[in-house]
Short mmCIF file of C-alpha atoms in Angstrom, two decimals:
data_model
loop_
_atom_site.label_atom_id
_atom_site.label_comp_id
_atom_site.label_asym_id
_atom_site.label_seq_id
_atom_site.Cartn_x
_atom_site.Cartn_y
_atom_site.Cartn_z
CA THR A 15 79.90 112.63 115.08
CA TYR A 16 81.00 115.97 113.97
CA THR A 17 81.01 118.01 117.23
CA ASP A 18 83.16 119.46 119.90
CA ASN A 19 85.82 120.34 117.42
CA ILE A 20 87.33 116.76 117.55
CA LEU A 21 87.58 116.32 113.81
CA GLU A 22 88.90 119.73 113.58
CA ASP A 23 91.69 119.11 116.04
CA TYR A 24 92.68 115.97 114.15
CA VAL A 25 92.78 117.82 110.80
CA TYR A 26 94.79 120.82 112.31
CA TYR A 27 97.38 118.12 113.43
CA ALA A 28 97.45 116.88 109.98
CA ILE A 29 97.95 120.17 108.35
CA ASP A 30 100.66 120.92 110.78
CA ARG A 31 102.38 117.60 109.65
CA ILE A 32 102.04 118.33 106.09
CA LYS A 33 103.51 121.76 106.35
CA ASP A 34 106.37 120.40 108.32
CA LYS A 35 107.08 117.46 106.10
CA TYR A 36 106.40 118.88 102.62
CA GLY A 37 106.34 122.44 102.92
CA GLY A 38 102.81 123.02 102.33
CA PHE A 39 99.61 121.75 100.50
CA CYS A 40 99.83 119.80 97.06
CA LYS A 41 103.64 119.41 97.43
CA LEU A 42 103.49 115.65 97.85
CA ASP A 43 103.86 113.77 94.55
CA PRO A 44 100.87 111.53 94.49
CA SER A 45 103.02 108.85 92.53
CA LYS A 46 105.20 108.52 95.84
CA TYR A 47 103.00 106.04 97.35
CA ASP A 48 105.29 104.88 100.32
CA GLU A 49 105.27 108.82 101.53
CA LEU A 50 101.55 108.86 101.37
CA LEU A 51 101.27 105.79 103.49
CA LYS A 52 103.59 107.24 105.91
CA LEU A 53 101.44 110.31 106.23
CA GLY A 54 98.29 108.15 106.65
CA ASP A 55 100.11 106.15 109.27
CA ASP A 56 101.11 109.06 111.18
CA VAL A 57 97.65 110.95 111.14
CA ASN A 58 95.59 107.91 111.65
CA SER A 59 97.61 106.90 114.61
CA TYR A 60 97.26 110.37 116.18
CA ALA A 61 93.55 110.18 115.71
CA LEU A 62 93.02 106.66 117.28
CA GLU A 63 95.62 107.62 120.13
CA MET A 64 93.64 110.55 121.24
CA TYR A 65 90.36 108.20 121.75
CA GLU A 66 92.67 106.07 124.02
CA ARG A 67 94.32 109.06 125.64
CA TYR A 68 91.24 111.10 126.66
CA PRO A 69 88.16 109.08 127.96
CA THR A 70 85.89 112.11 127.23
CA LEU A 71 86.50 111.54 123.48
CA MET A 72 85.12 108.08 123.86
CA GLU A 73 82.16 109.37 125.66
CA THR A 74 81.47 111.92 122.87
CA HIS A 75 81.82 109.38 120.05
CA PHE A 76 80.29 106.67 121.97
CA GLY A 77 79.85 104.57 118.95
CA GLY A 78 82.71 102.67 117.11
CA SER A 79 81.24 103.84 113.90
CA GLN A 80 81.58 107.44 114.97
CA ARG A 81 85.26 107.04 115.70
CA ALA A 82 85.81 104.99 112.59
CA THR A 83 84.37 107.80 110.44
CA VAL A 84 86.25 110.72 112.12
CA ALA A 85 89.44 108.96 112.03
CA ALA A 86 89.11 107.93 108.44
CA ALA A 87 87.98 111.26 107.46
CA THR A 88 90.98 112.97 109.13
CA THR A 89 93.27 110.57 107.30
CA GLY A 90 91.64 110.90 104.04
CA ILE A 91 91.68 114.81 104.19
CA ALA A 92 95.31 114.70 104.96
CA GLY A 93 95.99 112.85 101.91
CA SER A 94 93.89 115.22 99.79
CA MET A 95 95.60 118.15 101.11
CA ALA A 96 98.99 116.85 100.86
CA THR A 97 98.68 115.73 97.15
CA GLY A 98 95.69 117.96 95.93
CA VAL A 99 94.26 114.63 94.71
CA ALA A 100 91.04 113.48 96.12
CA ASP A 101 91.70 109.81 94.95
CA CYS A 102 94.71 109.61 97.22
CA GLY A 103 92.70 110.94 100.07
CA LEU A 104 89.98 108.27 99.44
CA ASN A 105 92.73 105.71 99.60
CA LEU A 106 93.95 106.74 102.91
CA TRP A 107 90.29 106.61 104.11
CA TYR A 108 90.50 102.95 103.45
CA LEU A 109 93.75 102.54 105.11
CA SER A 110 92.51 104.21 108.21
CA MET A 111 89.67 101.64 108.32
CA LEU A 112 91.85 98.62 107.83
CA GLN A 113 94.30 99.94 110.56
CA HIS A 114 91.53 100.64 112.89
CA LYS A 115 89.88 97.13 112.41
CA GLU A 116 93.21 95.66 113.10
CA ARG A 117 93.99 97.77 116.22
CA THR A 118 90.64 97.57 117.93
CA GLY A 119 88.96 94.48 116.50
CA ARG A 120 85.98 96.07 115.27
CA LEU A 121 84.88 99.35 113.47
CA GLY A 122 81.23 99.58 114.71
CA PHE A 123 78.01 98.71 112.57
CA TYR A 124 78.24 95.71 110.57
CA GLY A 125 77.88 97.76 107.47
CA TYR A 126 81.52 99.12 107.97
CA ASP A 127 82.82 95.60 107.19
CA LEU A 128 81.47 96.07 103.61
CA GLN A 129 82.15 99.53 102.03
CA ASP A 130 84.72 100.68 104.27
CA GLN A 131 86.98 97.56 104.02
CA CYS A 132 86.62 96.70 100.30
CA GLY A 133 87.58 99.99 98.67
CA SER A 134 91.31 99.92 98.52
CA ALA A 135 91.21 97.64 95.51
CA ASN A 136 89.34 100.21 93.40
CA SER A 137 90.43 103.56 94.77
CA PHE A 138 93.05 103.98 92.03
CA SER A 139 91.25 102.29 89.24
CA TYR A 140 88.73 104.11 87.01
CA ARG A 141 86.07 101.68 86.71
CA SER A 142 82.31 102.24 86.60
CA ASP A 143 80.83 103.63 89.77
CA GLU A 144 83.31 102.22 92.37
CA GLY A 145 86.45 103.58 90.67
CA LEU A 146 85.31 106.80 89.35
CA PRO A 147 87.10 110.17 90.48
CA ALA A 148 85.56 111.25 93.82
CA GLU A 149 84.45 114.42 92.32
CA ILE A 150 81.89 112.68 89.90
CA ARG A 151 80.92 109.44 91.71
CA GLY A 152 77.50 109.11 93.17
CA PRO A 153 76.76 108.36 96.95
CA ASN A 154 75.22 104.91 96.57
CA TYR A 155 75.94 102.20 94.42
CA PRO A 156 76.17 98.47 94.68
CA ASN A 157 78.63 97.95 97.47
CA TYR A 158 78.61 101.47 98.94
CA ALA A 159 75.39 102.25 101.03
CA MET A 160 76.60 105.77 102.17
CA ASN A 161 74.65 107.21 105.34
CA VAL A 162 74.66 110.66 106.77
CA GLY A 163 78.04 110.19 108.66
CA HIS A 164 79.66 108.67 105.47
CA LEU A 165 78.49 111.44 103.13
CA SER A 166 80.03 114.16 105.34
CA GLY A 167 83.50 112.26 105.50
CA TYR A 168 83.31 111.59 101.74
CA SER A 169 82.47 115.02 100.63
CA GLY A 170 85.24 116.35 103.09
CA ILE A 171 87.90 114.37 101.30
CA ALA A 172 86.94 115.42 97.90
CA LYS A 173 86.59 119.08 98.95
CA ALA A 174 89.87 118.98 100.71
CA SER A 175 91.90 118.47 97.59
CA HIS A 176 90.10 121.57 96.02
CA VAL A 177 90.63 123.81 99.16
CA ALA A 178 94.40 122.75 99.09
CA ARG A 179 94.73 123.65 95.57
CA GLY A 180 92.82 127.09 96.03
CA ASP A 181 90.16 126.15 93.54
CA ALA A 182 87.25 128.71 93.43
CA TYR A 183 84.63 126.07 92.70
CA THR A 184 84.12 122.35 93.10
CA ALA A 185 81.48 120.42 91.07
CA ASN A 186 81.03 117.93 93.98
CA PRO A 187 77.89 115.61 93.43
CA TYR A 188 77.15 115.19 97.14
CA ILE A 189 76.63 119.05 97.48
CA ARG A 190 74.54 118.90 94.19
CA VAL A 191 72.46 115.90 95.31
CA ALA A 192 72.12 116.90 99.16
CA PHE A 193 71.23 120.61 98.55
CA ALA A 194 69.38 120.39 95.27
CA ASP A 195 66.29 121.84 96.63
CA PRO A 196 66.28 125.65 95.92
CA SER A 197 64.46 126.30 99.08
CA LEU A 198 66.85 124.57 101.54
CA ILE A 199 69.01 127.23 102.98
CA PHE A 200 72.45 125.90 103.95
CA ASP A 201 75.10 128.08 105.38
CA PHE A 202 78.33 126.92 103.79
CA ALA A 203 80.24 129.26 106.03
CA ASN A 204 79.27 127.36 109.07
CA ILE A 205 79.40 123.55 108.12
CA THR A 206 79.50 122.22 111.35
CA LYS A 207 76.51 124.30 112.70
CA GLU A 208 74.41 123.26 109.74
CA ILE A 209 75.08 119.55 110.12
CA GLY A 210 73.98 119.97 113.84
CA ARG A 211 70.80 121.68 112.38
CA GLY A 212 70.09 118.74 110.08
CA GLY A 213 70.78 116.27 113.12
CA LEU A 214 67.91 118.35 114.97
CA ARG A 215 65.66 118.17 111.84
CA GLU A 216 65.44 121.80 111.84
CA PHE A 217 65.47 121.92 108.08
CA VAL A 218 62.20 121.99 106.55
CA PRO A 219 61.84 120.43 103.13
CA ALA A 220 60.10 122.06 100.15
CA GLY A 221 59.42 121.72 96.41
CA GLU A 222 60.25 118.40 94.75
CA ARG A 223 61.06 116.48 98.11
CA THR A 224 57.83 117.47 100.20
CA ALA A 225 55.59 114.74 99.02
CA VAL A 226 58.12 112.03 99.13
CA ILE A 227 59.19 113.01 102.70
CA LYS A 228 55.56 113.54 103.85
CA GLY A 229 54.44 110.18 102.26
#
């Protein structure tokens, strides 16, 4: 999913739009929901249009779920960077999914009809699990069965708000959970490369997870 600089191209487009419309990161007032929706419409339309315009993108992201995740991640990252608030980005993730479903008729795997179409109702409400701030919610709970692709997209939304604000550190639970093993070396300066290594099963577990994985 995260190959060939496709997601990067979409995000660069979003960054250009944010700078042109709002003068930089974190300049969009999170309470201006109409403006947030306009940004989401713009970025998501660009991402989906690129799949329709260039057949090679469809060949690279041959699964509907791949396209849905990349378009939603792009839209969510745009919301996070424009406002500096991860919850705004998360809401645009769901906006992207709903628009994608309406535009193409389906998103991909059947699971996308669950977590990716039911989150709009709780993305701005702080209730247990589903409505917690993105930085402190876990990756799996009753109506969210997050897979590898989802976790990468979700963590990007939470991280984007911190990057836009210039934070030196983020207490993101996805990073804590995924890389809790001290023997697992992950180069955070080359994220795309490391995700590719994970897909090729190049990481060798050690410590607490060895027995579980070998079992």
